[in-house]
Amino acid sequence: MKKITCLALLALLFVNCKQTNSNEEVKSETKPTDTTAVVKEEKKAEEKEDCKDIEVEMGSGRECILKDTDLANVYQNIIKNKEVEESEYFLSAIPNESKSVEINKNGLISIEYQITKDKVAIAMNYEGGVTEVTLEKINNTVKRSIYHYAD
């Protein structure tokens, strides 16, 4: 009788372990499909964006060529995706003429906008350096340059 009870308990334990393993297998099977979707989205972004890192004296930078877009969309994406620190202090839209905006928060002193035809240059003046963002419209593409300079 003790042997039958032990066998029954072992059988229940074995079945329970088997169910737990099959639940884990089901969970792991769903992850690759999510990963595949993310990889496809990243490939789409890479197709429209060609970037390279640039070394500059006393700083660093990154230049990207963005296809099939305009200055306003690239500017909004910088704010939305926080591609530059303190981009939340940017004006909500590109101004029509050159201007300077005093900020004086988080070490950011001011933001200067230089507006010319098909080009926007934004200088973020910090206590310890400058971040320059340049957007230049070239045909159906936009060249986005972001440079960080130390004092």
PDB file of N, CA and C in Angstrom, residues 5-100:
ATOM      1  N   THR A   5       1.088   4.287  -2.864  1.00  0.00           N
ATOM      2  CA  THR A   5       0.960   5.689  -2.502  1.00  0.00           C
ATOM      3  C   THR A   5       2.184   6.471  -2.992  1.00  0.00           C
ATOM      4  N   CYS A   6       3.364   5.922  -2.790  1.00  0.00           N
ATOM      5  CA  CYS A   6       4.597   6.583  -3.250  1.00  0.00           C
ATOM      6  C   CYS A   6       4.598   6.716  -4.764  1.00  0.00           C
ATOM      7  N   LEU A   7       4.182   5.665  -5.461  1.00  0.00           N
ATOM      8  CA  LEU A   7       4.130   5.715  -6.925  1.00  0.00           C
ATOM      9  C   LEU A   7       3.117   6.763  -7.399  1.00  0.00           C
ATOM     10  N   ALA A   8       1.978   6.858  -6.717  1.00  0.00           N
ATOM     11  CA  ALA A   8       0.955   7.830  -7.086  1.00  0.00           C
ATOM     12  C   ALA A   8       1.490   9.258  -6.877  1.00  0.00           C
ATOM     13  N   LEU A   9       2.175   9.486  -5.760  1.00  0.00           N
ATOM     14  CA  LEU A   9       2.741  10.810  -5.503  1.00  0.00           C
ATOM     15  C   LEU A   9       3.820  11.158  -6.530  1.00  0.00           C
ATOM     16  N   LEU A  10       4.654  10.191  -6.858  1.00  0.00           N
ATOM     17  CA  LEU A  10       5.688  10.428  -7.866  1.00  0.00           C
ATOM     18  C   LEU A  10       5.056  10.735  -9.230  1.00  0.00           C
ATOM     19  N   ALA A  11       3.982  10.002  -9.547  1.00  0.00           N
ATOM     20  CA  ALA A  11       3.291  10.241 -10.817  1.00  0.00           C
ATOM     21  C   ALA A  11       2.704  11.652 -10.853  1.00  0.00           C
ATOM     22  N   LEU A  12       2.083  12.099  -9.764  1.00  0.00           N
ATOM     23  CA  LEU A  12       1.529  13.458  -9.700  1.00  0.00           C
ATOM     24  C   LEU A  12       2.635  14.508  -9.815  1.00  0.00           C
ATOM     25  N   LEU A  13       3.725  14.265  -9.132  1.00  0.00           N
ATOM     26  CA  LEU A  13       4.857  15.186  -9.198  1.00  0.00           C
ATOM     27  C   LEU A  13       5.415  15.252 -10.610  1.00  0.00           C
ATOM     28  N   PHE A  14       5.545  14.128 -11.259  1.00  0.00           N
ATOM     29  CA  PHE A  14       6.047  14.071 -12.633  1.00  0.00           C
ATOM     30  C   PHE A  14       5.113  14.819 -13.582  1.00  0.00           C
ATOM     31  N   VAL A  15       3.812  14.640 -13.457  1.00  0.00           N
ATOM     32  CA  VAL A  15       2.837  15.310 -14.311  1.00  0.00           C
ATOM     33  C   VAL A  15       2.891  16.821 -14.080  1.00  0.00           C
ATOM     34  N   ASN A  16       3.005  17.239 -12.823  1.00  0.00           N
ATOM     35  CA  ASN A  16       3.076  18.658 -12.501  1.00  0.00           C
ATOM     36  C   ASN A  16       4.336  19.291 -13.110  1.00  0.00           C
ATOM     37  N   CYS A  17       5.463  18.605 -12.996  1.00  0.00           N
ATOM     38  CA  CYS A  17       6.700  19.115 -13.600  1.00  0.00           C
ATOM     39  C   CYS A  17       6.560  19.206 -15.114  1.00  0.00           C
ATOM     40  N   LYS A  18       5.931  18.234 -15.708  1.00  0.00           N
ATOM     41  CA  LYS A  18       5.746  18.212 -17.157  1.00  0.00           C
ATOM     42  C   LYS A  18       4.880  19.403 -17.595  1.00  0.00           C
ATOM     43  N   GLN A  19       3.818  19.726 -16.833  1.00  0.00           N
ATOM     44  CA  GLN A  19       2.957  20.856 -17.170  1.00  0.00           C
ATOM     45  C   GLN A  19       3.722  22.172 -17.064  1.00  0.00           C
ATOM     46  N   THR A  20       4.541  22.321 -16.041  1.00  0.00           N
ATOM     47  CA  THR A  20       5.322  23.536 -15.861  1.00  0.00           C
ATOM     48  C   THR A  20       6.277  23.718 -17.031  1.00  0.00           C
ATOM     49  N   ASN A  21       6.946  22.665 -17.453  1.00  0.00           N
ATOM     50  CA  ASN A  21       7.871  22.754 -18.582  1.00  0.00           C
ATOM     51  C   ASN A  21       7.144  23.119 -19.870  1.00  0.00           C
ATOM     52  N   SER A  22       5.965  22.547 -20.096  1.00  0.00           N
ATOM     53  CA  SER A  22       5.246  22.856 -21.334  1.00  0.00           C
ATOM     54  C   SER A  22       4.757  24.308 -21.319  1.00  0.00           C
ATOM     55  N   ASN A  23       4.399  24.838 -20.141  1.00  0.00           N
ATOM     56  CA  ASN A  23       4.007  26.255 -20.045  1.00  0.00           C
ATOM     57  C   ASN A  23       5.199  27.156 -20.380  1.00  0.00           C
ATOM     58  N   GLU A  24       6.392  26.805 -19.879  1.00  0.00           N
ATOM     59  CA  GLU A  24       7.577  27.587 -20.178  1.00  0.00           C
ATOM     60  C   GLU A  24       7.921  27.518 -21.652  1.00  0.00           C
ATOM     61  N   GLU A  25       7.721  26.345 -22.276  1.00  0.00           N
ATOM     62  CA  GLU A  25       7.994  26.202 -23.702  1.00  0.00           C
ATOM     63  C   GLU A  25       7.062  27.097 -24.516  1.00  0.00           C
ATOM     64  N   VAL A  26       5.806  27.180 -24.117  1.00  0.00           N
ATOM     65  CA  VAL A  26       4.852  28.021 -24.825  1.00  0.00           C
ATOM     66  C   VAL A  26       5.269  29.486 -24.702  1.00  0.00           C
ATOM     67  N   LYS A  27       5.705  29.899 -23.510  1.00  0.00           N
ATOM     68  CA  LYS A  27       6.142  31.273 -23.314  1.00  0.00           C
ATOM     69  C   LYS A  27       7.341  31.590 -24.189  1.00  0.00           C
ATOM     70  N   SER A  28       8.314  30.697 -24.252  1.00  0.00           N
ATOM     71  CA  SER A  28       9.510  30.970 -25.031  1.00  0.00           C
ATOM     72  C   SER A  28       9.219  30.961 -26.529  1.00  0.00           C
ATOM     73  N   GLU A  29       8.208  30.255 -26.951  1.00  0.00           N
ATOM     74  CA  GLU A  29       7.869  30.236 -28.372  1.00  0.00           C
ATOM     75  C   GLU A  29       7.276  31.561 -28.818  1.00  0.00           C
ATOM     76  N   THR A  30       6.606  32.301 -27.937  1.00  0.00           N
ATOM     77  CA  THR A  30       6.003  33.572 -28.340  1.00  0.00           C
ATOM     78  C   THR A  30       7.031  34.695 -28.438  1.00  0.00           C
ATOM     79  N   LYS A  31       8.150  34.613 -27.747  1.00  0.00           N
ATOM     80  CA  LYS A  31       9.140  35.682 -27.759  1.00  0.00           C
ATOM     81  C   LYS A  31       9.775  35.910 -29.124  1.00  0.00           C
ATOM     82  N   PRO A  32      10.179  34.879 -29.872  1.00  0.00           N
ATOM     83  CA  PRO A  32      10.809  35.152 -31.165  1.00  0.00           C
ATOM     84  C   PRO A  32       9.909  35.921 -32.135  1.00  0.00           C
ATOM     85  N   THR A  33       8.596  35.716 -32.096  1.00  0.00           N
ATOM     86  CA  THR A  33       7.740  36.461 -33.014  1.00  0.00           C
ATOM     87  C   THR A  33       7.748  37.941 -32.668  1.00  0.00           C
ATOM     88  N   ASP A  34       7.782  38.293 -31.361  1.00  0.00           N
ATOM     89  CA  ASP A  34       7.867  39.687 -30.962  1.00  0.00           C
ATOM     90  C   ASP A  34       9.203  40.279 -31.403  1.00  0.00           C
ATOM     91  N   THR A  35      10.272  39.537 -31.230  1.00  0.00           N
ATOM     92  CA  THR A  35      11.592  39.985 -31.615  1.00  0.00           C
ATOM     93  C   THR A  35      11.664  40.209 -33.115  1.00  0.00           C
ATOM     94  N   THR A  36      11.039  39.332 -33.870  1.00  0.00           N
ATOM     95  CA  THR A  36      11.033  39.467 -35.318  1.00  0.00           C
ATOM     96  C   THR A  36      10.357  40.762 -35.734  1.00  0.00           C
ATOM     97  N   ALA A  37       9.261  41.117 -35.089  1.00  0.00           N
ATOM     98  CA  ALA A  37       8.558  42.355 -35.416  1.00  0.00           C
ATOM     99  C   ALA A  37       9.437  43.561 -35.111  1.00  0.00           C
ATOM    100  N   VAL A  38      10.152  43.526 -34.002  1.00  0.00           N
ATOM    101  CA  VAL A  38      11.030  44.633 -33.640  1.00  0.00           C
ATOM    102  C   VAL A  38      12.169  44.750 -34.646  1.00  0.00           C
ATOM    103  N   VAL A  39      12.743  43.619 -35.053  1.00  0.00           N
ATOM    104  CA  VAL A  39      13.838  43.638 -36.021  1.00  0.00           C
ATOM    105  C   VAL A  39      13.364  44.203 -37.350  1.00  0.00           C
ATOM    106  N   LYS A  40      12.148  43.844 -37.785  1.00  0.00           N
ATOM    107  CA  LYS A  40      11.609  44.370 -39.038  1.00  0.00           C
ATOM    108  C   LYS A  40      11.439  45.889 -38.952  1.00  0.00           C
ATOM    109  N   GLU A  41      10.949  46.397 -37.803  1.00  0.00           N
ATOM    110  CA  GLU A  41      10.784  47.839 -37.634  1.00  0.00           C
ATOM    111  C   GLU A  41      12.139  48.543 -37.660  1.00  0.00           C
ATOM    112  N   GLU A  42      13.160  47.934 -37.028  1.00  0.00           N
ATOM    113  CA  GLU A  42      14.486  48.543 -37.029  1.00  0.00           C
ATOM    114  C   GLU A  42      15.061  48.570 -38.438  1.00  0.00           C
ATOM    115  N   LYS A  43      14.832  47.509 -39.221  1.00  0.00           N
ATOM    116  CA  LYS A  43      15.332  47.485 -40.594  1.00  0.00           C
ATOM    117  C   LYS A  43      14.668  48.567 -41.424  1.00  0.00           C
ATOM    118  N   LYS A  44      13.361  48.804 -41.216  1.00  0.00           N
ATOM    119  CA  LYS A  44      12.676  49.874 -41.940  1.00  0.00           C
ATOM    120  C   LYS A  44      13.287  51.220 -41.586  1.00  0.00           C
ATOM    121  N   ALA A  45      13.589  51.439 -40.301  1.00  0.00           N
ATOM    122  CA  ALA A  45      14.193  52.700 -39.875  1.00  0.00           C
ATOM    123  C   ALA A  45      15.586  52.849 -40.471  1.00  0.00           C
ATOM    124  N   GLU A  46      16.359  51.740 -40.536  1.00  0.00           N
ATOM    125  CA  GLU A  46      17.698  51.799 -41.092  1.00  0.00           C
ATOM    126  C   GLU A  46      17.668  52.118 -42.577  1.00  0.00           C
ATOM    127  N   GLU A  47      16.647  51.635 -43.297  1.00  0.00           N
ATOM    128  CA  GLU A  47      16.546  51.899 -44.721  1.00  0.00           C
ATOM    129  C   GLU A  47      16.373  53.384 -44.995  1.00  0.00           C
ATOM    130  N   LYS A  48      15.692  54.111 -44.103  1.00  0.00           N
ATOM    131  CA  LYS A  48      15.437  55.530 -44.299  1.00  0.00           C
ATOM    132  C   LYS A  48      16.494  56.394 -43.624  1.00  0.00           C
ATOM    133  N   GLU A  49      17.423  55.780 -42.885  1.00  0.00           N
ATOM    134  CA  GLU A  49      18.395  56.540 -42.107  1.00  0.00           C
ATOM    135  C   GLU A  49      19.792  55.945 -42.290  1.00  0.00           C
ATOM    136  N   ASP A  50      20.714  56.758 -42.778  1.00  0.00           N
ATOM    137  CA  ASP A  50      22.094  56.340 -42.984  1.00  0.00           C
ATOM    138  C   ASP A  50      22.965  57.223 -42.103  1.00  0.00           C
ATOM    139  N   CYS A  51      23.526  56.661 -41.019  1.00  0.00           N
ATOM    140  CA  CYS A  51      24.248  57.459 -40.027  1.00  0.00           C
ATOM    141  C   CYS A  51      25.707  57.036 -39.922  1.00  0.00           C
ATOM    142  N   LYS A  52      26.524  58.008 -39.511  1.00  0.00           N
ATOM    143  CA  LYS A  52      27.927  57.718 -39.217  1.00  0.00           C
ATOM    144  C   LYS A  52      28.389  58.628 -38.086  1.00  0.00           C
ATOM    145  N   ASP A  53      29.267  58.092 -37.229  1.00  0.00           N
ATOM    146  CA  ASP A  53      29.828  58.858 -36.128  1.00  0.00           C
ATOM    147  C   ASP A  53      31.000  59.681 -36.651  1.00  0.00           C
ATOM    148  N   ILE A  54      31.118  60.899 -36.142  1.00  0.00           N
ATOM    149  CA  ILE A  54      32.159  61.832 -36.572  1.00  0.00           C
ATOM    150  C   ILE A  54      32.982  62.235 -35.350  1.00  0.00           C
ATOM    151  N   GLU A  55      34.298  62.161 -35.482  1.00  0.00           N
ATOM    152  CA  GLU A  55      35.192  62.637 -34.421  1.00  0.00           C
ATOM    153  C   GLU A  55      35.573  64.078 -34.732  1.00  0.00           C
ATOM    154  N   VAL A  56      35.385  64.972 -33.769  1.00  0.00           N
ATOM    155  CA  VAL A  56      35.767  66.371 -33.921  1.00  0.00           C
ATOM    156  C   VAL A  56      36.655  66.758 -32.748  1.00  0.00           C
ATOM    157  N   GLU A  57      37.416  67.820 -32.915  1.00  0.00           N
ATOM    158  CA  GLU A  57      38.298  68.271 -31.846  1.00  0.00           C
ATOM    159  C   GLU A  57      37.471  68.708 -30.647  1.00  0.00           C
ATOM    160  N   MET A  58      37.819  68.202 -29.489  1.00  0.00           N
ATOM    161  CA  MET A  58      37.134  68.523 -28.228  1.00  0.00           C
ATOM    162  C   MET A  58      35.658  68.128 -28.233  1.00  0.00           C
ATOM    163  N   GLY A  59      35.320  67.038 -28.923  1.00  0.00           N
ATOM    164  CA  GLY A  59      33.924  66.614 -28.917  1.00  0.00           C
ATOM    165  C   GLY A  59      33.667  65.416 -29.815  1.00  0.00           C
ATOM    166  N   SER A  60      32.401  65.194 -30.061  1.00  0.00           N
ATOM    167  CA  SER A  60      31.992  64.085 -30.913  1.00  0.00           C
ATOM    168  C   SER A  60      30.727  64.484 -31.660  1.00  0.00           C
ATOM    169  N   GLY A  61      30.409  63.714 -32.687  1.00  0.00           N
ATOM    170  CA  GLY A  61      29.218  64.046 -33.456  1.00  0.00           C
ATOM    171  C   GLY A  61      28.672  62.853 -34.204  1.00  0.00           C
ATOM    172  N   ARG A  62      27.507  63.072 -34.783  1.00  0.00           N
ATOM    173  CA  ARG A  62      26.842  62.030 -35.565  1.00  0.00           C
ATOM    174  C   ARG A  62      26.090  62.720 -36.693  1.00  0.00           C
ATOM    175  N   GLU A  63      26.317  62.237 -37.911  1.00  0.00           N
ATOM    176  CA  GLU A  63      25.623  62.756 -39.080  1.00  0.00           C
ATOM    177  C   GLU A  63      24.753  61.656 -39.669  1.00  0.00           C
ATOM    178  N   CYS A  64      23.523  62.035 -40.026  1.00  0.00           N
ATOM    179  CA  CYS A  64      22.593  61.075 -40.603  1.00  0.00           C
ATOM    180  C   CYS A  64      21.956  61.684 -41.846  1.00  0.00           C
ATOM    181  N   ILE A  65      21.756  60.862 -42.845  1.00  0.00           N
ATOM    182  CA  ILE A  65      21.006  61.247 -44.032  1.00  0.00           C
ATOM    183  C   ILE A  65      19.652  60.544 -43.911  1.00  0.00           C
ATOM    184  N   LEU A  66      18.593  61.325 -43.829  1.00  0.00           N
ATOM    185  CA  LEU A  66      17.238  60.802 -43.658  1.00  0.00           C
ATOM    186  C   LEU A  66      16.484  60.953 -44.975  1.00  0.00           C
ATOM    187  N   LYS A  67      16.019  59.843 -45.504  1.00  0.00           N
ATOM    188  CA  LYS A  67      15.364  59.839 -46.813  1.00  0.00           C
ATOM    189  C   LYS A  67      13.866  60.095 -46.699  1.00  0.00           C
ATOM    190  N   ASP A  68      13.309  60.689 -47.737  1.00  0.00           N
ATOM    191  CA  ASP A  68      11.861  60.899 -47.877  1.00  0.00           C
ATOM    192  C   ASP A  68      11.246  61.603 -46.669  1.00  0.00           C
ATOM    193  N   THR A  69      11.798  62.733 -46.278  1.00  0.00           N
ATOM    194  CA  THR A  69      11.266  63.488 -45.150  1.00  0.00           C
ATOM    195  C   THR A  69      11.526  64.976 -45.368  1.00  0.00           C
ATOM    196  N   ASP A  70      11.124  65.787 -44.407  1.00  0.00           N
ATOM    197  CA  ASP A  70      11.366  67.225 -44.496  1.00  0.00           C
ATOM    198  C   ASP A  70      11.902  67.744 -43.162  1.00  0.00           C
ATOM    199  N   LEU A  71      12.283  69.015 -43.134  1.00  0.00           N
ATOM    200  CA  LEU A  71      12.892  69.594 -41.929  1.00  0.00           C
ATOM    201  C   LEU A  71      11.967  69.520 -40.715  1.00  0.00           C
ATOM    202  N   ALA A  72      10.691  69.815 -40.923  1.00  0.00           N
ATOM    203  CA  ALA A  72       9.739  69.835 -39.803  1.00  0.00           C
ATOM    204  C   ALA A  72       9.604  68.453 -39.165  1.00  0.00           C
ATOM    205  N   ASN A  73       9.533  67.393 -39.972  1.00  0.00           N
ATOM    206  CA  ASN A  73       9.407  66.032 -39.427  1.00  0.00           C
ATOM    207  C   ASN A  73      10.656  65.623 -38.654  1.00  0.00           C
ATOM    208  N   VAL A  74      11.816  65.928 -39.200  1.00  0.00           N
ATOM    209  CA  VAL A  74      13.068  65.584 -38.516  1.00  0.00           C
ATOM    210  C   VAL A  74      13.165  66.336 -37.190  1.00  0.00           C
ATOM    211  N   TYR A  75      12.808  67.612 -37.194  1.00  0.00           N
ATOM    212  CA  TYR A  75      12.821  68.432 -35.975  1.00  0.00           C
ATOM    213  C   TYR A  75      11.882  67.840 -34.924  1.00  0.00           C
ATOM    214  N   GLN A  76      10.669  67.465 -35.324  1.00  0.00           N
ATOM    215  CA  GLN A  76       9.707  66.875 -34.386  1.00  0.00           C
ATOM    216  C   GLN A  76      10.211  65.537 -33.844  1.00  0.00           C
ATOM    217  N   ASN A  77      10.882  64.738 -34.670  1.00  0.00           N
ATOM    218  CA  ASN A  77      11.422  63.454 -34.212  1.00  0.00           C
ATOM    219  C   ASN A  77      12.549  63.649 -33.200  1.00  0.00           C
ATOM    220  N   ILE A  78      13.332  64.703 -33.359  1.00  0.00           N
ATOM    221  CA  ILE A  78      14.391  64.989 -32.378  1.00  0.00           C
ATOM    222  C   ILE A  78      13.758  65.229 -31.009  1.00  0.00           C
ATOM    223  N   ILE A  79      12.672  65.988 -30.999  1.00  0.00           N
ATOM    224  CA  ILE A  79      11.988  66.276 -29.739  1.00  0.00           C
ATOM    225  C   ILE A  79      11.317  65.016 -29.193  1.00  0.00           C
ATOM    226  N   LYS A  80      10.562  64.330 -30.042  1.00  0.00           N
ATOM    227  CA  LYS A  80       9.782  63.165 -29.612  1.00  0.00           C
ATOM    228  C   LYS A  80      10.677  62.026 -29.135  1.00  0.00           C
ATOM    229  N   ASN A  81      11.761  61.744 -29.857  1.00  0.00           N
ATOM    230  CA  ASN A  81      12.639  60.621 -29.533  1.00  0.00           C
ATOM    231  C   ASN A  81      13.794  61.010 -28.615  1.00  0.00           C
ATOM    232  N   LYS A  82      13.812  62.278 -28.173  1.00  0.00           N
ATOM    233  CA  LYS A  82      14.855  62.792 -27.273  1.00  0.00           C
ATOM    234  C   LYS A  82      16.247  62.439 -27.789  1.00  0.00           C
ATOM    235  N   GLU A  83      16.480  62.753 -29.070  1.00  0.00           N
ATOM    236  CA  GLU A  83      17.762  62.461 -29.695  1.00  0.00           C
ATOM    237  C   GLU A  83      18.855  63.401 -29.207  1.00  0.00           C
ATOM    238  N   VAL A  84      18.464  64.476 -28.539  1.00  0.00           N
ATOM    239  CA  VAL A  84      19.392  65.427 -27.930  1.00  0.00           C
ATOM    240  C   VAL A  84      18.917  65.669 -26.506  1.00  0.00           C
ATOM    241  N   GLU A  85      19.870  65.713 -25.558  1.00  0.00           N
ATOM    242  CA  GLU A  85      19.485  66.007 -24.180  1.00  0.00           C
ATOM    243  C   GLU A  85      18.844  67.381 -24.099  1.00  0.00           C
ATOM    244  N   GLU A  86      17.871  67.515 -23.229  1.00  0.00           N
ATOM    245  CA  GLU A  86      17.117  68.755 -23.033  1.00  0.00           C
ATOM    246  C   GLU A  86      16.367  69.216 -24.284  1.00  0.00           C
ATOM    247  N   SER A  87      16.044  68.293 -25.191  1.00  0.00           N
ATOM    248  CA  SER A  87      15.273  68.674 -26.385  1.00  0.00           C
ATOM    249  C   SER A  87      13.851  69.095 -26.013  1.00  0.00           C
ATOM    250  N   GLU A  88      13.426  68.809 -24.779  1.00  0.00           N
ATOM    251  CA  GLU A  88      12.102  69.254 -24.343  1.00  0.00           C
ATOM    252  C   GLU A  88      12.024  70.778 -24.241  1.00  0.00           C
ATOM    253  N   TYR A  89      13.192  71.456 -24.240  1.00  0.00           N
ATOM    254  CA  TYR A  89      13.210  72.920 -24.202  1.00  0.00           C
ATOM    255  C   TYR A  89      13.179  73.544 -25.599  1.00  0.00           C
ATOM    256  N   PHE A  90      13.211  72.704 -26.641  1.00  0.00           N
ATOM    257  CA  PHE A  90      13.101  73.231 -28.002  1.00  0.00           C
ATOM    258  C   PHE A  90      11.733  73.876 -28.185  1.00  0.00           C
ATOM    259  N   LEU A  91      11.667  74.841 -29.092  1.00  0.00           N
ATOM    260  CA  LEU A  91      10.370  75.412 -29.454  1.00  0.00           C
ATOM    261  C   LEU A  91       9.528  74.307 -30.084  1.00  0.00           C
ATOM    262  N   SER A  92       8.207  74.405 -29.974  1.00  0.00           N
ATOM    263  CA  SER A  92       7.338  73.329 -30.471  1.00  0.00           C
ATOM    264  C   SER A  92       7.414  73.170 -31.984  1.00  0.00           C
ATOM    265  N   ALA A  93       7.794  74.215 -32.702  1.00  0.00           N
ATOM    266  CA  ALA A  93       7.975  74.155 -34.157  1.00  0.00           C
ATOM    267  C   ALA A  93       9.183  75.000 -34.527  1.00  0.00           C
ATOM    268  N   ILE A  94       9.733  74.737 -35.700  1.00  0.00           N
ATOM    269  CA  ILE A  94      10.870  75.520 -36.174  1.00  0.00           C
ATOM    270  C   ILE A  94      10.421  76.970 -36.371  1.00  0.00           C
ATOM    271  N   PRO A  95      11.132  77.931 -35.794  1.00  0.00           N
ATOM    272  CA  PRO A  95      10.720  79.332 -35.983  1.00  0.00           C
ATOM    273  C   PRO A  95      10.941  79.787 -37.430  1.00  0.00           C
ATOM    274  N   ASN A  96      10.213  80.823 -37.848  1.00  0.00           N
ATOM    275  CA  ASN A  96      10.321  81.338 -39.210  1.00  0.00           C
ATOM    276  C   ASN A  96      11.566  82.200 -39.409  1.00  0.00           C
ATOM    277  N   GLU A  97      12.105  82.739 -38.320  1.00  0.00           N
ATOM    278  CA  GLU A  97      13.292  83.577 -38.414  1.00  0.00           C
ATOM    279  C   GLU A  97      14.236  83.232 -37.269  1.00  0.00           C
ATOM    280  N   SER A  98      15.487  83.658 -37.406  1.00  0.00           N
ATOM    281  CA  SER A  98      16.500  83.377 -36.384  1.00  0.00           C
ATOM    282  C   SER A  98      16.102  84.024 -35.062  1.00  0.00           C
ATOM    283  N   LYS A  99      16.355  83.285 -33.967  1.00  0.00           N
ATOM    284  CA  LYS A  99      16.036  83.820 -32.647  1.00  0.00           C
ATOM    285  C   LYS A  99      16.807  83.061 -31.586  1.00  0.00           C
ATOM    286  N   SER A 100      16.869  83.656 -30.392  1.00  0.00           N
ATOM    287  CA  SER A 100      17.530  83.054 -29.248  1.00  0.00           C
ATOM    288  C   SER A 100      16.519  82.948 -28.110  1.00  0.00           C
TER     289      SER A 100
END
